[in-house]
């Protein structure tokens, strides 16, 4: 399967916007061809990760030549992964999230108990990683040089919602003291009532906001 990576030259966006016809910016398109069907992907330039459902391939994007090269490939069955400048976040042994460098050596890890569930969503924003489990437990950690430092306690999501709620996908953005989420959940309109999850936030003083949609 073919993936096209478009690199936009930000200097051609003087107003921070682009015209409807695209004439106000220039872009370099780099074609990455995978031998597998792509079921998931993530990018942290200049790396691109493609997941087939059974294998996770990481490519180096080479803007100067308009090409790509394979950095590493591994057998990987979980849909939970995320790229960071230091490497790739993956789920290992069902109960921990590890950060592997691009030589596939484990740099650091974050563990989960049986009662917390198995991590099935990983999102990265800057030097923070947010993990959500099969039991709708959220953990936030700061990404250090050699460790993942958990910030605050593990927090339950959707504690006030009746019925089964499963997070199908998540996107996170962290700025200042706010951890903001968009979570796609499984039980439709009721999930839209998901309240803010009050807590210490990523630095002990903020709050985490969960927004769900069906």
mmCIF file with all atom_site columns, C-alpha atoms in Angstrom, residues 13-184:
data_model
loop_
_atom_site.group_PDB
_atom_site.id
_atom_site.type_symbol
_atom_site.label_atom_id
_atom_site.label_alt_id
_atom_site.label_comp_id
_atom_site.label_asym_id
_atom_site.label_entity_id
_atom_site.label_seq_id
_atom_site.pdbx_PDB_ins_code
_atom_site.Cartn_x
_atom_site.Cartn_y
_atom_site.Cartn_z
_atom_site.occupancy
_atom_site.B_iso_or_equiv
_atom_site.pdbx_formal_charge
_atom_site.auth_seq_id
_atom_site.auth_comp_id
_atom_site.auth_asym_id
_atom_site.auth_atom_id
_atom_site.pdbx_PDB_model_num
ATOM 1   C CA . UNK A 1 13  ? 2.475   30.626 4.742  1.00 0.00 ? 13  UNK A CA 1
ATOM 2   C CA . UNK A 1 14  ? 3.028   34.262 5.784  1.00 0.00 ? 14  UNK A CA 1
ATOM 3   C CA . UNK A 1 15  ? -0.456  34.569 7.268  1.00 0.00 ? 15  UNK A CA 1
ATOM 4   C CA . UNK A 1 16  ? -0.481  31.101 8.788  1.00 0.00 ? 16  UNK A CA 1
ATOM 5   C CA . UNK A 1 17  ? -3.235  30.069 6.360  1.00 0.00 ? 17  UNK A CA 1
ATOM 6   C CA . UNK A 1 18  ? -3.534  28.751 2.847  1.00 0.00 ? 18  UNK A CA 1
ATOM 7   C CA . UNK A 1 19  ? -5.778  29.697 -0.037 1.00 0.00 ? 19  UNK A CA 1
ATOM 8   C CA . UNK A 1 20  ? -8.616  27.421 -1.055 1.00 0.00 ? 20  UNK A CA 1
ATOM 9   C CA . UNK A 1 21  ? -6.771  26.465 -4.244 1.00 0.00 ? 21  UNK A CA 1
ATOM 10  C CA . UNK A 1 22  ? -3.567  25.734 -2.344 1.00 0.00 ? 22  UNK A CA 1
ATOM 11  C CA . UNK A 1 23  ? -1.591  28.371 -4.235 1.00 0.00 ? 23  UNK A CA 1
ATOM 12  C CA . UNK A 1 24  ? -0.195  30.049 -1.129 1.00 0.00 ? 24  UNK A CA 1
ATOM 13  C CA . UNK A 1 25  ? 2.057   27.188 -0.035 1.00 0.00 ? 25  UNK A CA 1
ATOM 14  C CA . UNK A 1 26  ? 4.543   24.758 -1.480 1.00 0.00 ? 26  UNK A CA 1
ATOM 15  C CA . UNK A 1 27  ? 4.860   21.122 -0.472 1.00 0.00 ? 27  UNK A CA 1
ATOM 16  C CA . UNK A 1 28  ? 7.171   18.213 -1.092 1.00 0.00 ? 28  UNK A CA 1
ATOM 17  C CA . UNK A 1 29  ? 5.410   14.888 -1.582 1.00 0.00 ? 29  UNK A CA 1
ATOM 18  C CA . UNK A 1 30  ? 7.324   11.762 -0.619 1.00 0.00 ? 30  UNK A CA 1
ATOM 19  C CA . UNK A 1 31  ? 5.858   8.385  -1.524 1.00 0.00 ? 31  UNK A CA 1
ATOM 20  C CA . UNK A 1 32  ? 6.324   5.511  0.937  1.00 0.00 ? 32  UNK A CA 1
ATOM 21  C CA . UNK A 1 33  ? 5.395   2.072  -0.362 1.00 0.00 ? 33  UNK A CA 1
ATOM 22  C CA . UNK A 1 34  ? 4.587   -0.660 2.126  1.00 0.00 ? 34  UNK A CA 1
ATOM 23  C CA . UNK A 1 35  ? 4.376   -4.344 1.280  1.00 0.00 ? 35  UNK A CA 1
ATOM 24  C CA . UNK A 1 36  ? 1.470   -4.623 3.740  1.00 0.00 ? 36  UNK A CA 1
ATOM 25  C CA . UNK A 1 37  ? -2.008  -3.155 3.953  1.00 0.00 ? 37  UNK A CA 1
ATOM 26  C CA . UNK A 1 38  ? -1.818  -0.122 6.253  1.00 0.00 ? 38  UNK A CA 1
ATOM 27  C CA . UNK A 1 39  ? -4.251  -0.267 9.179  1.00 0.00 ? 39  UNK A CA 1
ATOM 28  C CA . UNK A 1 40  ? -2.646  2.417  11.322 1.00 0.00 ? 40  UNK A CA 1
ATOM 29  C CA . UNK A 1 41  ? 0.016   5.092  11.062 1.00 0.00 ? 41  UNK A CA 1
ATOM 30  C CA . UNK A 1 42  ? 1.746   7.839  12.969 1.00 0.00 ? 42  UNK A CA 1
ATOM 31  C CA . UNK A 1 43  ? 4.314   10.445 12.035 1.00 0.00 ? 43  UNK A CA 1
ATOM 32  C CA . UNK A 1 44  ? 6.917   12.360 14.018 1.00 0.00 ? 44  UNK A CA 1
ATOM 33  C CA . UNK A 1 45  ? 9.009   13.922 11.306 1.00 0.00 ? 45  UNK A CA 1
ATOM 34  C CA . UNK A 1 46  ? 11.364  12.636 10.006 1.00 0.00 ? 46  UNK A CA 1
ATOM 35  C CA . UNK A 1 47  ? 10.009  9.219  11.082 1.00 0.00 ? 47  UNK A CA 1
ATOM 36  C CA . UNK A 1 48  ? 6.846   7.524  9.836  1.00 0.00 ? 48  UNK A CA 1
ATOM 37  C CA . UNK A 1 49  ? 5.329   4.393  11.411 1.00 0.00 ? 49  UNK A CA 1
ATOM 38  C CA . UNK A 1 50  ? 3.031   2.085  9.448  1.00 0.00 ? 50  UNK A CA 1
ATOM 39  C CA . UNK A 1 51  ? 1.128   -0.748 11.142 1.00 0.00 ? 51  UNK A CA 1
ATOM 40  C CA . UNK A 1 52  ? -0.365  -3.657 9.213  1.00 0.00 ? 52  UNK A CA 1
ATOM 41  C CA . UNK A 1 53  ? -2.139  -5.382 12.089 1.00 0.00 ? 53  UNK A CA 1
ATOM 42  C CA . UNK A 1 54  ? 0.767   -7.770 12.543 1.00 0.00 ? 54  UNK A CA 1
ATOM 43  C CA . UNK A 1 55  ? 3.904   -5.747 11.791 1.00 0.00 ? 55  UNK A CA 1
ATOM 44  C CA . UNK A 1 56  ? 5.083   -2.252 12.671 1.00 0.00 ? 56  UNK A CA 1
ATOM 45  C CA . UNK A 1 57  ? 7.463   -0.651 10.177 1.00 0.00 ? 57  UNK A CA 1
ATOM 46  C CA . UNK A 1 58  ? 9.288   2.592  10.906 1.00 0.00 ? 58  UNK A CA 1
ATOM 47  C CA . UNK A 1 59  ? 10.623  4.632  7.987  1.00 0.00 ? 59  UNK A CA 1
ATOM 48  C CA . UNK A 1 60  ? 13.045  7.545  7.772  1.00 0.00 ? 60  UNK A CA 1
ATOM 49  C CA . UNK A 1 61  ? 11.718  10.350 5.571  1.00 0.00 ? 61  UNK A CA 1
ATOM 50  C CA . UNK A 1 62  ? 14.530  11.961 3.564  1.00 0.00 ? 62  UNK A CA 1
ATOM 51  C CA . UNK A 1 63  ? 13.298  15.328 2.336  1.00 0.00 ? 63  UNK A CA 1
ATOM 52  C CA . UNK A 1 64  ? 16.458  16.233 0.427  1.00 0.00 ? 64  UNK A CA 1
ATOM 53  C CA . UNK A 1 65  ? 16.142  13.276 -1.941 1.00 0.00 ? 65  UNK A CA 1
ATOM 54  C CA . UNK A 1 66  ? 12.373  12.886 -1.753 1.00 0.00 ? 66  UNK A CA 1
ATOM 55  C CA . UNK A 1 67  ? 12.757  9.272  -0.657 1.00 0.00 ? 67  UNK A CA 1
ATOM 56  C CA . UNK A 1 68  ? 12.314  7.061  2.388  1.00 0.00 ? 68  UNK A CA 1
ATOM 57  C CA . UNK A 1 69  ? 14.249  4.207  3.946  1.00 0.00 ? 69  UNK A CA 1
ATOM 58  C CA . UNK A 1 70  ? 13.212  1.527  6.415  1.00 0.00 ? 70  UNK A CA 1
ATOM 59  C CA . UNK A 1 71  ? 14.580  2.173  9.898  1.00 0.00 ? 71  UNK A CA 1
ATOM 60  C CA . UNK A 1 72  ? 13.275  -0.960 11.579 1.00 0.00 ? 72  UNK A CA 1
ATOM 61  C CA . UNK A 1 73  ? 10.524  -3.541 11.387 1.00 0.00 ? 73  UNK A CA 1
ATOM 62  C CA . UNK A 1 74  ? 9.030   -5.686 14.139 1.00 0.00 ? 74  UNK A CA 1
ATOM 63  C CA . UNK A 1 75  ? 6.203   -8.126 14.743 1.00 0.00 ? 75  UNK A CA 1
ATOM 64  C CA . UNK A 1 76  ? 3.545   -6.192 16.619 1.00 0.00 ? 76  UNK A CA 1
ATOM 65  C CA . UNK A 1 77  ? -0.105  -7.100 17.097 1.00 0.00 ? 77  UNK A CA 1
ATOM 66  C CA . UNK A 1 78  ? -1.427  -4.152 19.112 1.00 0.00 ? 78  UNK A CA 1
ATOM 67  C CA . UNK A 1 79  ? -2.973  -1.094 17.473 1.00 0.00 ? 79  UNK A CA 1
ATOM 68  C CA . UNK A 1 80  ? -1.558  1.046  20.326 1.00 0.00 ? 80  UNK A CA 1
ATOM 69  C CA . UNK A 1 81  ? 1.668   2.768  19.286 1.00 0.00 ? 81  UNK A CA 1
ATOM 70  C CA . UNK A 1 82  ? 2.986   6.301  18.954 1.00 0.00 ? 82  UNK A CA 1
ATOM 71  C CA . UNK A 1 83  ? 6.104   7.973  17.632 1.00 0.00 ? 83  UNK A CA 1
ATOM 72  C CA . UNK A 1 84  ? 8.332   10.345 19.593 1.00 0.00 ? 84  UNK A CA 1
ATOM 73  C CA . UNK A 1 85  ? 11.637  11.936 18.539 1.00 0.00 ? 85  UNK A CA 1
ATOM 74  C CA . UNK A 1 86  ? 13.440  9.427  20.782 1.00 0.00 ? 86  UNK A CA 1
ATOM 75  C CA . UNK A 1 87  ? 11.692  6.320  19.461 1.00 0.00 ? 87  UNK A CA 1
ATOM 76  C CA . UNK A 1 88  ? 8.440   4.352  19.411 1.00 0.00 ? 88  UNK A CA 1
ATOM 77  C CA . UNK A 1 89  ? 5.935   3.748  22.216 1.00 0.00 ? 89  UNK A CA 1
ATOM 78  C CA . UNK A 1 90  ? 4.585   0.192  22.225 1.00 0.00 ? 90  UNK A CA 1
ATOM 79  C CA . UNK A 1 91  ? 2.635   -2.134 24.497 1.00 0.00 ? 91  UNK A CA 1
ATOM 80  C CA . UNK A 1 92  ? 4.650   -5.048 25.856 1.00 0.00 ? 92  UNK A CA 1
ATOM 81  C CA . UNK A 1 93  ? 3.548   -8.106 27.855 1.00 0.00 ? 93  UNK A CA 1
ATOM 82  C CA . UNK A 1 94  ? -0.003  -6.743 27.957 1.00 0.00 ? 94  UNK A CA 1
ATOM 83  C CA . UNK A 1 95  ? 0.620   -4.641 31.062 1.00 0.00 ? 95  UNK A CA 1
ATOM 84  C CA . UNK A 1 96  ? 3.255   -2.032 30.257 1.00 0.00 ? 96  UNK A CA 1
ATOM 85  C CA . UNK A 1 97  ? 4.021   0.701  27.777 1.00 0.00 ? 97  UNK A CA 1
ATOM 86  C CA . UNK A 1 98  ? 7.646   0.914  26.685 1.00 0.00 ? 98  UNK A CA 1
ATOM 87  C CA . UNK A 1 99  ? 9.600   3.512  24.751 1.00 0.00 ? 99  UNK A CA 1
ATOM 88  C CA . UNK A 1 100 ? 12.000  1.833  22.333 1.00 0.00 ? 100 UNK A CA 1
ATOM 89  C CA . UNK A 1 101 ? 14.696  3.768  20.516 1.00 0.00 ? 101 UNK A CA 1
ATOM 90  C CA . UNK A 1 102 ? 14.994  3.342  16.763 1.00 0.00 ? 102 UNK A CA 1
ATOM 91  C CA . UNK A 1 103 ? 17.477  0.510  17.353 1.00 0.00 ? 103 UNK A CA 1
ATOM 92  C CA . UNK A 1 104 ? 14.612  -1.274 19.178 1.00 0.00 ? 104 UNK A CA 1
ATOM 93  C CA . UNK A 1 105 ? 16.250  -1.053 22.601 1.00 0.00 ? 105 UNK A CA 1
ATOM 94  C CA . UNK A 1 106 ? 13.929  -0.291 25.521 1.00 0.00 ? 106 UNK A CA 1
ATOM 95  C CA . UNK A 1 107 ? 14.700  3.106  27.035 1.00 0.00 ? 107 UNK A CA 1
ATOM 96  C CA . UNK A 1 108 ? 11.942  3.304  29.646 1.00 0.00 ? 108 UNK A CA 1
ATOM 97  C CA . UNK A 1 109 ? 8.592   1.798  30.620 1.00 0.00 ? 109 UNK A CA 1
ATOM 98  C CA . UNK A 1 110 ? 5.341   2.503  32.448 1.00 0.00 ? 110 UNK A CA 1
ATOM 99  C CA . UNK A 1 111 ? 3.539   -0.366 34.170 1.00 0.00 ? 111 UNK A CA 1
ATOM 100 C CA . UNK A 1 112 ? -0.154  -1.153 34.716 1.00 0.00 ? 112 UNK A CA 1
ATOM 101 C CA . UNK A 1 113 ? -1.787  -3.431 37.283 1.00 0.00 ? 113 UNK A CA 1
ATOM 102 C CA . UNK A 1 114 ? -4.425  -6.049 36.479 1.00 0.00 ? 114 UNK A CA 1
ATOM 103 C CA . UNK A 1 115 ? -7.109  -3.826 38.000 1.00 0.00 ? 115 UNK A CA 1
ATOM 104 C CA . UNK A 1 116 ? -6.059  -0.915 35.758 1.00 0.00 ? 116 UNK A CA 1
ATOM 105 C CA . UNK A 1 117 ? -6.352  -2.979 32.600 1.00 0.00 ? 117 UNK A CA 1
ATOM 106 C CA . UNK A 1 118 ? -4.175  -3.347 29.540 1.00 0.00 ? 118 UNK A CA 1
ATOM 107 C CA . UNK A 1 119 ? -3.107  -0.188 27.669 1.00 0.00 ? 119 UNK A CA 1
ATOM 108 C CA . UNK A 1 120 ? -4.849  0.064  24.292 1.00 0.00 ? 120 UNK A CA 1
ATOM 109 C CA . UNK A 1 121 ? -4.464  3.782  23.457 1.00 0.00 ? 121 UNK A CA 1
ATOM 110 C CA . UNK A 1 122 ? -1.186  5.744  23.404 1.00 0.00 ? 122 UNK A CA 1
ATOM 111 C CA . UNK A 1 123 ? -0.996  9.448  22.536 1.00 0.00 ? 123 UNK A CA 1
ATOM 112 C CA . UNK A 1 124 ? 2.062   11.702 22.596 1.00 0.00 ? 124 UNK A CA 1
ATOM 113 C CA . UNK A 1 125 ? 2.134   15.478 22.898 1.00 0.00 ? 125 UNK A CA 1
ATOM 114 C CA . UNK A 1 126 ? 5.587   17.018 23.157 1.00 0.00 ? 126 UNK A CA 1
ATOM 115 C CA . UNK A 1 127 ? 7.410   15.388 26.046 1.00 0.00 ? 127 UNK A CA 1
ATOM 116 C CA . UNK A 1 128 ? 4.278   13.853 27.561 1.00 0.00 ? 128 UNK A CA 1
ATOM 117 C CA . UNK A 1 129 ? 2.594   10.528 26.874 1.00 0.00 ? 129 UNK A CA 1
ATOM 118 C CA . UNK A 1 130 ? -0.980  9.612  27.773 1.00 0.00 ? 130 UNK A CA 1
ATOM 119 C CA . UNK A 1 131 ? -2.074  5.987  28.000 1.00 0.00 ? 131 UNK A CA 1
ATOM 120 C CA . UNK A 1 132 ? -5.660  4.714  28.244 1.00 0.00 ? 132 UNK A CA 1
ATOM 121 C CA . UNK A 1 133 ? -6.481  1.131  29.159 1.00 0.00 ? 133 UNK A CA 1
ATOM 122 C CA . UNK A 1 134 ? -9.196  -1.400 28.423 1.00 0.00 ? 134 UNK A CA 1
ATOM 123 C CA . UNK A 1 135 ? -10.720 -0.453 31.792 1.00 0.00 ? 135 UNK A CA 1
ATOM 124 C CA . UNK A 1 136 ? -10.817 3.264  30.850 1.00 0.00 ? 136 UNK A CA 1
ATOM 125 C CA . UNK A 1 137 ? -7.968  4.157  33.177 1.00 0.00 ? 137 UNK A CA 1
ATOM 126 C CA . UNK A 1 138 ? -5.733  7.047  32.138 1.00 0.00 ? 138 UNK A CA 1
ATOM 127 C CA . UNK A 1 139 ? -2.088  7.595  33.043 1.00 0.00 ? 139 UNK A CA 1
ATOM 128 C CA . UNK A 1 140 ? -0.012  10.655 32.113 1.00 0.00 ? 140 UNK A CA 1
ATOM 129 C CA . UNK A 1 141 ? 3.786   10.551 32.170 1.00 0.00 ? 141 UNK A CA 1
ATOM 130 C CA . UNK A 1 142 ? 6.602   12.952 31.379 1.00 0.00 ? 142 UNK A CA 1
ATOM 131 C CA . UNK A 1 143 ? 9.100   11.537 28.897 1.00 0.00 ? 143 UNK A CA 1
ATOM 132 C CA . UNK A 1 144 ? 12.594  11.802 30.339 1.00 0.00 ? 144 UNK A CA 1
ATOM 133 C CA . UNK A 1 145 ? 15.982  10.869 28.926 1.00 0.00 ? 145 UNK A CA 1
ATOM 134 C CA . UNK A 1 146 ? 15.966  7.495  30.688 1.00 0.00 ? 146 UNK A CA 1
ATOM 135 C CA . UNK A 1 147 ? 12.567  7.175  32.331 1.00 0.00 ? 147 UNK A CA 1
ATOM 136 C CA . UNK A 1 148 ? 8.831   7.791  32.138 1.00 0.00 ? 148 UNK A CA 1
ATOM 137 C CA . UNK A 1 149 ? 7.781   9.733  35.228 1.00 0.00 ? 149 UNK A CA 1
ATOM 138 C CA . UNK A 1 150 ? 4.101   9.234  36.015 1.00 0.00 ? 150 UNK A CA 1
ATOM 139 C CA . UNK A 1 151 ? 2.373   12.507 36.884 1.00 0.00 ? 151 UNK A CA 1
ATOM 140 C CA . UNK A 1 152 ? -0.415  12.166 39.399 1.00 0.00 ? 152 UNK A CA 1
ATOM 141 C CA . UNK A 1 153 ? -2.430  9.024  40.067 1.00 0.00 ? 153 UNK A CA 1
ATOM 142 C CA . UNK A 1 154 ? -4.095  6.790  37.522 1.00 0.00 ? 154 UNK A CA 1
ATOM 143 C CA . UNK A 1 155 ? -7.525  8.287  36.786 1.00 0.00 ? 155 UNK A CA 1
ATOM 144 C CA . UNK A 1 156 ? -10.766 6.584  35.740 1.00 0.00 ? 156 UNK A CA 1
ATOM 145 C CA . UNK A 1 157 ? -12.561 8.035  32.716 1.00 0.00 ? 157 UNK A CA 1
ATOM 146 C CA . UNK A 1 158 ? -16.367 8.120  32.444 1.00 0.00 ? 158 UNK A CA 1
ATOM 147 C CA . UNK A 1 159 ? -16.833 7.068  36.058 1.00 0.00 ? 159 UNK A CA 1
ATOM 148 C CA . UNK A 1 160 ? -20.292 8.676  36.163 1.00 0.00 ? 160 UNK A CA 1
ATOM 149 C CA . UNK A 1 161 ? -21.610 7.089  32.960 1.00 0.00 ? 161 UNK A CA 1
ATOM 150 C CA . UNK A 1 162 ? -23.727 3.963  33.198 1.00 0.00 ? 162 UNK A CA 1
ATOM 151 C CA . UNK A 1 163 ? -23.245 1.116  30.755 1.00 0.00 ? 163 UNK A CA 1
ATOM 152 C CA . UNK A 1 164 ? -20.190 -0.082 28.916 1.00 0.00 ? 164 UNK A CA 1
ATOM 153 C CA . UNK A 1 165 ? -18.013 2.655  27.455 1.00 0.00 ? 165 UNK A CA 1
ATOM 154 C CA . UNK A 1 166 ? -14.978 1.644  25.431 1.00 0.00 ? 166 UNK A CA 1
ATOM 155 C CA . UNK A 1 167 ? -12.468 4.145  24.036 1.00 0.00 ? 167 UNK A CA 1
ATOM 156 C CA . UNK A 1 168 ? -11.939 3.366  20.339 1.00 0.00 ? 168 UNK A CA 1
ATOM 157 C CA . UNK A 1 169 ? -9.466  6.135  19.543 1.00 0.00 ? 169 UNK A CA 1
ATOM 158 C CA . UNK A 1 170 ? -7.889  9.097  21.282 1.00 0.00 ? 170 UNK A CA 1
ATOM 159 C CA . UNK A 1 171 ? -6.010  12.283 20.483 1.00 0.00 ? 171 UNK A CA 1
ATOM 160 C CA . UNK A 1 172 ? -4.293  14.315 23.162 1.00 0.00 ? 172 UNK A CA 1
ATOM 161 C CA . UNK A 1 173 ? -2.781  17.764 23.338 1.00 0.00 ? 173 UNK A CA 1
ATOM 162 C CA . UNK A 1 174 ? -0.944  19.111 26.367 1.00 0.00 ? 174 UNK A CA 1
ATOM 163 C CA . UNK A 1 175 ? -0.332  22.799 26.882 1.00 0.00 ? 175 UNK A CA 1
ATOM 164 C CA . UNK A 1 176 ? 0.574   24.464 30.137 1.00 0.00 ? 176 UNK A CA 1
ATOM 165 C CA . UNK A 1 177 ? -1.424  22.791 32.895 1.00 0.00 ? 177 UNK A CA 1
ATOM 166 C CA . UNK A 1 178 ? -4.143  21.376 30.671 1.00 0.00 ? 178 UNK A CA 1
ATOM 167 C CA . UNK A 1 179 ? -4.418  17.881 29.254 1.00 0.00 ? 179 UNK A CA 1
ATOM 168 C CA . UNK A 1 180 ? -7.082  18.015 26.548 1.00 0.00 ? 180 UNK A CA 1
ATOM 169 C CA . UNK A 1 181 ? -8.621  14.908 24.990 1.00 0.00 ? 181 UNK A CA 1
ATOM 170 C CA . UNK A 1 182 ? -10.823 13.957 22.111 1.00 0.00 ? 182 UNK A CA 1
ATOM 171 C CA . UNK A 1 183 ? -11.979 10.402 22.705 1.00 0.00 ? 183 UNK A CA 1
ATOM 172 C CA . UNK A 1 184 ? -14.062 8.333  20.311 1.00 0.00 ? 184 UNK A CA 1
#
